[in-house]
Structure formats: structure tokens, C-alpha cells
Tab-separated table of C-alpha atoms in Angstrom:
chain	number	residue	atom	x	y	z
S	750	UNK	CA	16.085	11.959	17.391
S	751	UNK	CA	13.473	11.121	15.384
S	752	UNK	CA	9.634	10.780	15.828
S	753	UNK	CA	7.175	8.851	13.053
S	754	UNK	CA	3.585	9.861	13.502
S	755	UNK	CA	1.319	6.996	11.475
S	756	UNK	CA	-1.601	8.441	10.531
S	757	UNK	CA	-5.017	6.550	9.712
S	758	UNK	CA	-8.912	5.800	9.561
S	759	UNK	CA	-10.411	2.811	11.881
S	760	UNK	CA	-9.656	-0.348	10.186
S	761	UNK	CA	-7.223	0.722	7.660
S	762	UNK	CA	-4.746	-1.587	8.265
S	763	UNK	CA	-2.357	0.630	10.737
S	764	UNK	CA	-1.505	-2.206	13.184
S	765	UNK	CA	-0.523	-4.409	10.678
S	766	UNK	CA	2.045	-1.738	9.616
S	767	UNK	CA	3.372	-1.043	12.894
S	768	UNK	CA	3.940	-4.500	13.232
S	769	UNK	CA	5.660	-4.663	9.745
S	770	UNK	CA	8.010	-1.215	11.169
S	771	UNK	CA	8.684	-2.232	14.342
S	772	UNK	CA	10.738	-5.020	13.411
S	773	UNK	CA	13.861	-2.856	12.836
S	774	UNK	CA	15.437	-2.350	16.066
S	775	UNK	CA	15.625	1.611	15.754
S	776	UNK	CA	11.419	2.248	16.281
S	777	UNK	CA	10.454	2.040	19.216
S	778	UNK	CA	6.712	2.850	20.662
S	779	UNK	CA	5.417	3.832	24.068
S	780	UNK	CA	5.984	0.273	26.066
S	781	UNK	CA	3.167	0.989	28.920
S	782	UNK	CA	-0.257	2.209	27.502
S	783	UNK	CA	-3.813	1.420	29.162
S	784	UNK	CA	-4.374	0.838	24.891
S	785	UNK	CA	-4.133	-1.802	22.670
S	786	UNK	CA	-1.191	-1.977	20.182
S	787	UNK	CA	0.727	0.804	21.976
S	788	UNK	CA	-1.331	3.729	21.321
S	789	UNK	CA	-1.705	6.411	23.384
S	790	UNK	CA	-3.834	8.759	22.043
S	791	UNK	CA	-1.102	11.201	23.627
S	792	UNK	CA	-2.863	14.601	21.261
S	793	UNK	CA	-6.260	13.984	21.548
S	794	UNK	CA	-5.992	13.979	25.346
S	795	UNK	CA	-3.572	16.749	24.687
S	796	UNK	CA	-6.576	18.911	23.104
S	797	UNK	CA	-9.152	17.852	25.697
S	798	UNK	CA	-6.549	18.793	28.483
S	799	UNK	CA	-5.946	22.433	27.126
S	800	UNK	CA	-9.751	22.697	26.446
S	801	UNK	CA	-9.255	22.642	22.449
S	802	UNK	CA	-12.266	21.557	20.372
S	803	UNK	CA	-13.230	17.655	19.856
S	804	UNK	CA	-14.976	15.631	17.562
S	805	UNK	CA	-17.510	12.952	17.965
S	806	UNK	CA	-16.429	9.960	17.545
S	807	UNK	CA	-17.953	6.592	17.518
S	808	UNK	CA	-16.414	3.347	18.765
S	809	UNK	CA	-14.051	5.274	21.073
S	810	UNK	CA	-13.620	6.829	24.537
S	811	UNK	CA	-13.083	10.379	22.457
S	812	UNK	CA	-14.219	13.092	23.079
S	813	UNK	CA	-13.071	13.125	27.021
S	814	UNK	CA	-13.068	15.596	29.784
S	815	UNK	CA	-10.206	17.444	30.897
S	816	UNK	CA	-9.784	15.635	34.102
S	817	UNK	CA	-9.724	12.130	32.581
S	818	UNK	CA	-7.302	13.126	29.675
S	819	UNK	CA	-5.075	14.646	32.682
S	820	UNK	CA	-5.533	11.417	34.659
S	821	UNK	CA	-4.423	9.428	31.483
S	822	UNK	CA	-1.434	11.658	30.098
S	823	UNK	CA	-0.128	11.835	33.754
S	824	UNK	CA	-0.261	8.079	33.213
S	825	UNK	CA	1.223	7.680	30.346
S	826	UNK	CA	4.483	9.613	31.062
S	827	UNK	CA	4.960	8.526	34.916
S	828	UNK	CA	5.043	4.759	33.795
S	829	UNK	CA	7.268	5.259	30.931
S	830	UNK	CA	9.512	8.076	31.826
S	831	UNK	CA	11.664	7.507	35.379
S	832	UNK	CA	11.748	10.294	37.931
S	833	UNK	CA	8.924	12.138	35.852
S	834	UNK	CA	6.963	15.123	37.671
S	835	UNK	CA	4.291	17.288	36.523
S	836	UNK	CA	3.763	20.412	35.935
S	837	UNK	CA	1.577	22.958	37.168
S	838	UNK	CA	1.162	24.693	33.559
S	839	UNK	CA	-0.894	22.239	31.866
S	840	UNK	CA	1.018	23.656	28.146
S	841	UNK	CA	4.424	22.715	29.570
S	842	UNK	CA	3.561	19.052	30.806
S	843	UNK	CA	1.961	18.461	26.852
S	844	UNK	CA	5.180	19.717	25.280
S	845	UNK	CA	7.632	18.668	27.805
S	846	UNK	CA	6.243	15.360	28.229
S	847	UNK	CA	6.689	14.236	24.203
S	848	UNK	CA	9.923	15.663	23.908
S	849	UNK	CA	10.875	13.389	26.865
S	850	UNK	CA	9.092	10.631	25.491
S	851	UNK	CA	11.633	11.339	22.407
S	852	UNK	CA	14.823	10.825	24.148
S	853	UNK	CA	13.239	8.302	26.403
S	854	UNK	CA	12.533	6.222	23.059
S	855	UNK	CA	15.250	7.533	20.514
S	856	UNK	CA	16.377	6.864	18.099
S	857	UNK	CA	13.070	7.003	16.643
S	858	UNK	CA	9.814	6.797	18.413
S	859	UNK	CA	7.220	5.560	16.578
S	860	UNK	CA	3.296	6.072	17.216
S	861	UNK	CA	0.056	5.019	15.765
S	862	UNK	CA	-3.021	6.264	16.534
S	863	UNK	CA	-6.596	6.175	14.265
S	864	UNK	CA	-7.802	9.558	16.453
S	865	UNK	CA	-5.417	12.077	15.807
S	866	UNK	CA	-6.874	13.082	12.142
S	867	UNK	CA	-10.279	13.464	13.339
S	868	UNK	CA	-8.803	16.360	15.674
S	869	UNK	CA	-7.582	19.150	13.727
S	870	UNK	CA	-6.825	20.461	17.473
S	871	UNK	CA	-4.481	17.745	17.729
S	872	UNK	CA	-2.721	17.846	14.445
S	873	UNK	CA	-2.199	21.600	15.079
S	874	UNK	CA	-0.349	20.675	18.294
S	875	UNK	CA	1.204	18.261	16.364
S	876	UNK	CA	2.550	20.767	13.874
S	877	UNK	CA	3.210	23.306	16.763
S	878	UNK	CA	5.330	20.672	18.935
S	879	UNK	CA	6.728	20.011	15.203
S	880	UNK	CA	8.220	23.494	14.612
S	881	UNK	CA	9.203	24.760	18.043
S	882	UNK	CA	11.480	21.489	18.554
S	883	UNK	CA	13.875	21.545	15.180
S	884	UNK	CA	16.217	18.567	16.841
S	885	UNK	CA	13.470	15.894	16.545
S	886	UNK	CA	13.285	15.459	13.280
S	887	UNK	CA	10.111	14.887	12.438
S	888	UNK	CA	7.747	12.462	9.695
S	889	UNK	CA	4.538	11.521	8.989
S	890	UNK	CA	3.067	8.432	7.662
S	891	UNK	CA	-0.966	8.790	5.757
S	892	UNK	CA	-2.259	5.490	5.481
S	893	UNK	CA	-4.935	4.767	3.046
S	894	UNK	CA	-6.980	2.085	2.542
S	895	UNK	CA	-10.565	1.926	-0.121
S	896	UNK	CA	-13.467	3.424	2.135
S	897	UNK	CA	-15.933	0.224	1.577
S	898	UNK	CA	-13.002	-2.098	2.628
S	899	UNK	CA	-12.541	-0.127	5.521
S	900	UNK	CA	-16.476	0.830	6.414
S	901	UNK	CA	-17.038	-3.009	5.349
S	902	UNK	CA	-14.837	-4.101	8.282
S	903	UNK	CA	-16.421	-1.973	10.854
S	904	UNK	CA	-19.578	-3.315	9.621
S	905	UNK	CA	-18.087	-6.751	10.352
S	906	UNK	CA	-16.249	-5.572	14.075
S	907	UNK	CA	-19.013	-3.183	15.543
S	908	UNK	CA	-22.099	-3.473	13.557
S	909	UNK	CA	-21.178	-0.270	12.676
S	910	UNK	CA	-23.819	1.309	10.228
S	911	UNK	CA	-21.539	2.631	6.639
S	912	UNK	CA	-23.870	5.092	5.844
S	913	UNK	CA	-23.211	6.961	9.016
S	914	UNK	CA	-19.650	5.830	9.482
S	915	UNK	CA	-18.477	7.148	5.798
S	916	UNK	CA	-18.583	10.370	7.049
S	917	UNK	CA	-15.886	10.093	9.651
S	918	UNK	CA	-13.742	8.262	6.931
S	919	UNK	CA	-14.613	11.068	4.976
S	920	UNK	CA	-13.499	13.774	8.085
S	921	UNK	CA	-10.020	11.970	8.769
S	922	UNK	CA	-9.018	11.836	5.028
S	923	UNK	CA	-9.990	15.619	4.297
S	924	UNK	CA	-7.781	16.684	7.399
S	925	UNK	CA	-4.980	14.485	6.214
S	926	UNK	CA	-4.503	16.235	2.714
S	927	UNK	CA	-5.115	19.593	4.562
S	928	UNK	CA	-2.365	18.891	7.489
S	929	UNK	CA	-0.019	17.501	4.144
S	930	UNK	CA	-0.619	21.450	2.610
S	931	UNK	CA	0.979	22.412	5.521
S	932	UNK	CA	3.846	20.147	6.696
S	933	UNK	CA	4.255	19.026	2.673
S	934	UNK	CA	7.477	16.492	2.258
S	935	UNK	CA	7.430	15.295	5.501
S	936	UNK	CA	3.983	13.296	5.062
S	937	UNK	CA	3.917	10.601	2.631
S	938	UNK	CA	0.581	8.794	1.847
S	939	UNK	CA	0.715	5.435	0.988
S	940	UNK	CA	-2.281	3.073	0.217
S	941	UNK	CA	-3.025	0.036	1.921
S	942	UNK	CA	-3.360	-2.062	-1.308
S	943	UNK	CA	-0.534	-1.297	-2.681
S	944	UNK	CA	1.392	-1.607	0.664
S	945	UNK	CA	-0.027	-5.364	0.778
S	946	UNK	CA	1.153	-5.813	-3.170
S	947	UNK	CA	4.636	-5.953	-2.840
S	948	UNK	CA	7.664	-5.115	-1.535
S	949	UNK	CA	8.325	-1.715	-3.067
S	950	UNK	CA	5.761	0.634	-0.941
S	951	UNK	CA	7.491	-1.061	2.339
S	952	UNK	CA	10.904	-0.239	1.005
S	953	UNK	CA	10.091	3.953	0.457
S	954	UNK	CA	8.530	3.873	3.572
S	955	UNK	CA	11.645	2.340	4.705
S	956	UNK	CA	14.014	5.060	2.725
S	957	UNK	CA	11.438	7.788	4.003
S	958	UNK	CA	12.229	6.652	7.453
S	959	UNK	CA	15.444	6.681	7.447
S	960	UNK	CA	15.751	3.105	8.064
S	961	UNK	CA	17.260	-0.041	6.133
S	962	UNK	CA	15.161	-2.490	5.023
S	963	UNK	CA	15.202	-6.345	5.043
S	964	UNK	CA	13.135	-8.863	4.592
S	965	UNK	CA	11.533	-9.184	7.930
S	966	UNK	CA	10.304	-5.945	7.180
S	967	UNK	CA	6.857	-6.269	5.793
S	968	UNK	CA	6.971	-9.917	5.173
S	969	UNK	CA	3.557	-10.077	7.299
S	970	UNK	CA	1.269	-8.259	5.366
S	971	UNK	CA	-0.919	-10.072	2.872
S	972	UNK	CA	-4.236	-9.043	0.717
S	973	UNK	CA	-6.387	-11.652	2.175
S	974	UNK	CA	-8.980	-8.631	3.079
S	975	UNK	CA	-8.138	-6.342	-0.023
S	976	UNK	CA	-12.019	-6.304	-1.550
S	977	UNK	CA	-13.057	-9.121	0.785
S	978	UNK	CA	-16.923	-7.325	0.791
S	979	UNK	CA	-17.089	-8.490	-3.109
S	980	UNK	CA	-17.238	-11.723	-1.323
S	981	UNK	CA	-20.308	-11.094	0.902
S	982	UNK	CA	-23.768	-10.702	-1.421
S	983	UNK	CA	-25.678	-9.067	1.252
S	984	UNK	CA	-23.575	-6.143	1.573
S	985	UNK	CA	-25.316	-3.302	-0.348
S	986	UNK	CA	-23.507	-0.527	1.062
S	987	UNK	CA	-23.829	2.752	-1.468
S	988	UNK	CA	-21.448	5.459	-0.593
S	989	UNK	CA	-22.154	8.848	-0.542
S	990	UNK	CA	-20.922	11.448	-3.578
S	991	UNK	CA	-18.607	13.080	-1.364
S	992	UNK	CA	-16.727	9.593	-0.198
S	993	UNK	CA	-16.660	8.437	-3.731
S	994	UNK	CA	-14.833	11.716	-4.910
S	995	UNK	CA	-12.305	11.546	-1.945
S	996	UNK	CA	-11.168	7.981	-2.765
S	997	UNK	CA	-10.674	9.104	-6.315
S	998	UNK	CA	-8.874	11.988	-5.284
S	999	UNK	CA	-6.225	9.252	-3.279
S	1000	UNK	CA	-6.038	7.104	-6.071
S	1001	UNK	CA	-8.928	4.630	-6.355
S	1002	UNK	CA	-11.159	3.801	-9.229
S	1003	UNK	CA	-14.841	4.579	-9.482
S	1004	UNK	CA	-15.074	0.969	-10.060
S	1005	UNK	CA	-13.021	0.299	-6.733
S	1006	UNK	CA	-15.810	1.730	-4.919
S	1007	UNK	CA	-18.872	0.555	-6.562
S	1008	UNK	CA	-20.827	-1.506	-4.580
S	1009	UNK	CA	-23.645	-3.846	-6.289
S	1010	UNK	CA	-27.014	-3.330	-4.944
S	1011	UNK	CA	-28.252	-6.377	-2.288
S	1012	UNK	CA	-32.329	-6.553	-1.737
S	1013	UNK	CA	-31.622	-7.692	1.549
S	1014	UNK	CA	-29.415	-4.822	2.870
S	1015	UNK	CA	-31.719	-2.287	3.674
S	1016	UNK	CA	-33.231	-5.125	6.318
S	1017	UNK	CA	-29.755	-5.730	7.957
S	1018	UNK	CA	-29.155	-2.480	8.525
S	1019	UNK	CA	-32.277	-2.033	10.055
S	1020	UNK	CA	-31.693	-5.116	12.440
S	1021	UNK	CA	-28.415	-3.787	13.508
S	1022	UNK	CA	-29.631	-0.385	13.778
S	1023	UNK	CA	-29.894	-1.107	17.428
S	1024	UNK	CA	-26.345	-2.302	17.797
S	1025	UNK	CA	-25.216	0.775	17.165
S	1026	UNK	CA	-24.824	4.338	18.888
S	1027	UNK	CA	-25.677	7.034	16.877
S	1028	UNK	CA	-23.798	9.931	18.491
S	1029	UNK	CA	-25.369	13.508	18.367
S	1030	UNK	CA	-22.803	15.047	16.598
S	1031	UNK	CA	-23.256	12.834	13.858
S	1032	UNK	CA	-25.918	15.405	11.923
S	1033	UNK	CA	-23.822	18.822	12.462
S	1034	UNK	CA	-20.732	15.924	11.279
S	1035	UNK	CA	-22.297	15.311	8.141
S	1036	UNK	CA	-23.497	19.109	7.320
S	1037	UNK	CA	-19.811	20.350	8.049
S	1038	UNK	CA	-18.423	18.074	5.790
S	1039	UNK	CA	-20.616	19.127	2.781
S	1040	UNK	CA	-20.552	22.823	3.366
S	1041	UNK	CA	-16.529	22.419	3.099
């Protein structure tokens, strides 16, 4: 058995991989999920259910109580898994309910979800689950795609404010090269762009897989929104130092993440100011991240 674990920032593009992936008959993902594109959030509810710590996050249900994420794993694994029963130890239903999910789905189960990196409760049970079950055999996909492409498209989706937002991009990518210190090999970070380029990124992640490629495979990506904010002159967006020297460290150009200055950006922030929630986490988010 194996299990693929795609991990990713809001709007970076991890749908359109999963649709590129599933295409070879040997992934499989969780067919009956309350969530779009099969997600199930299935670690993040895992932490809230076993009263680990949760982040704020904005744009999503997360964080959740420990009833609800009980309500929703119970869910999760009585539609997809036949004669499935509970248990009473909370622990045991969380680790006995993804290793069923694993046969249930083998040969490979694959799973997508833009939460799990802004839980480092979840990617711990992650890793935990990881080691204490040596017959799945286990790998992890980092997807990366250029910050103001990504905060640029939940500007465009939510109204979401980039100033405030970079720092959750900023939260998921620094617990994605710490969770790669620890698991090493078995996470390989790819970046969007050069996923949409060509061929070649589709076909390791193929060969990392453990998969054969063919054409099908990948044949639906496309760069139409690689740098599309270049496009849109009132987009003034200036990210912060911190953001900057994370997309350098994965691979981007200073220049890649410049953003030209707009007079008129200050005022559409300010009108959609009131489109968006600012959670109240968001100041003890943004203090964390620069003490670290």
C-alpha cells in the first residue's frame, strides 16, 4: 500500500495537480467527502479531536471543536469504509481509521489538503501514523507556487487582504521545510511554475510515485495564471522581508517577487477591508513568525 500526502498553500495550484495524478488508475482519493475536490481535512480534525493545538486560519472552517471534528471524521470513515464502527478511544479511531482508509483505497491513496501545513499538530500525527505503520509506504508531495501569484489570487477569490494573508503563506512554507528535516527523501518539493512548464516535473513526480507516466498525465495544466498580477496595474501588493526571503529560499528570484508600486492600492485595500475577517490570531500569527 501506498499513501501520497500533497502538501500546499491556498491557491497554489493543488487541485489542478490532483487532477493531473489522478488520471492513472492506481490513485485513488476519499470518494465521499462533505469537501470540495475530495479533501477531507482527515488531520486537522484529527488534532482538534485529540485536543492538539490549532491555528487560525482564514477562509476556512479551521480551527473546530472537538465535537464537530468527531461528527465529521465519524463521517468520513462510515460513508467510505463498509461495516465501519467506532471506537471508544478517540487515538485508536484516528489511527485505525487511515490505515483502513489505506486498504479501502490501495494501491495508493492519494490526498490533498491546503490545512495540514498550517498544523504542525497534524503533520506530527502525520509523521507518527508514518512510522508506527512501516507497510504503507509512505510520500509526500510540497507544492510551491510564487507568494504574490498565490496572495494575488486570494485577493481575486475572497477579497482577501495580502498583507495579512502573506503571513499564513509564510506559516505553511516554514513548516513544510521543517516537516522535510524530518521525514527527508520522502518529501519532494516541486514548484508550480515549473510544474506548468513542461513535461519533466510531472514525469519525477511520476517516478517519485511510483507510477508510469503518459501523456494524459499532466496534459491539463497550463501557465495561463503564472504572473497573471503583472497584468493588473492596480495591484500594489509589497511583501513583507520575511516572505521575500522564503520564496528565495524555494527557488524564486527577487525579481519574481517584486511588485511595482500602484497609487491606487492603498484605496482598494481599504474598500475591501470590510470584506474581509481579520481573525484574532492574526497579531500573535505574525509575532511568532518573526521571533522564529
Amino acid at each position: 500500500m501506498k499513501c501520497v500526502l500533497l502538501f500546499s498553500d491556498k491557491s497554489s495550484g493543488s487541485s489542478a495537480l490532483q487532477r493531473a495524478l489522478v488520471k492513472h488508475p492506481d490513485l485513488n482519493t476519499v470518494e465521499k467527502t462533505r469537501h470540495f475536490y475530495s479533501e477531507t481535512l482527515y488531520w486537522n480534525k484529527a488534532a482538534a479531536l485529540l485536543g492538539m493545538e490549532q491555528a487560525e486560519m482564514r477562509y476556512s472552517e479551521l480551527p473546530m471543536s472537538q465535537d464537530k471534528a468527531r461528527t465529521d471524521l465519524y463521517a468520513v470513515l462510515r460513508d467510505n469504509l463498509p461495516d465501519w464502527k467506532p471506537s471508544s478511544d478517540d487515538s485508536h479511531t484516528v489511527i485505525a481509521g487511515w490505515r483502513l482508509l489505506c486498504e479501502h483505497y490501495a494501491p495508493i491513496i492519494f490526498a490533498n489538503s491546503p490545512h495540514h501545513l498550517h498544523y504542525t499538530s497534524a503533520l506530527e500525527l502525520i509523521r507518527q501514523f508514518d512510522n508506527s505503520n512501516p507497510e504503507i509506504d509512505f510520500r509526500y508531495i510540497g507544492l510551491v507556487r510564487n507568494p504574490i501569484d498565490t496572495l494575488y489570487s486570494m485577493w481575486q477569490r475572497w477579497s482577501a487582504i495580502p498583507e495579512k494573508s502573506q503571513y499564513e503563506w509564510l506559516r505553511a512554507h516554514r513548516n513544510m521545510l521543517e516537516f522535510q528535516q524530518e521525514v527527508g527523501e520522502q518529501l519532494l518539493i516541486i514548484r508550480y511554475e515549473d510544474l506548468t512548464a513542461g513535461p519533466e516535473v510531472i514525469q519525477q513526480l511520476c517516478n517519485f510515485i511510483g507510477i508510469e507516466w503518459n501523456k494524459e498525465i499532466g496534459s491539463s495544466l497550463h501557465r495561463k495564471s503564472v504572473q497573471k498580477w503583472r497584468n493588473d496595474r492596480n495591484f500594489g501588493f509589497q511583501p513583507s522581508k520575511e516572505v521575500v526571503e522564503m520564496a528565495v529560499k524555494l527557488g524564486y528570484k527577487i525579481e519574481e517577487v517584486t511588485v511595482p508600486k500602484s497609487p491606487i492600492w492603498p484605496v482598494l485595500r481599504l474598500v475591501n477591508q470590510a470584506n474581509y475577517h481579520d481573525s484574532s490570531g492574526f497579531n500573535s500569527l505574525k509575532k511568532s513568525l518573526r521571533g522564529r
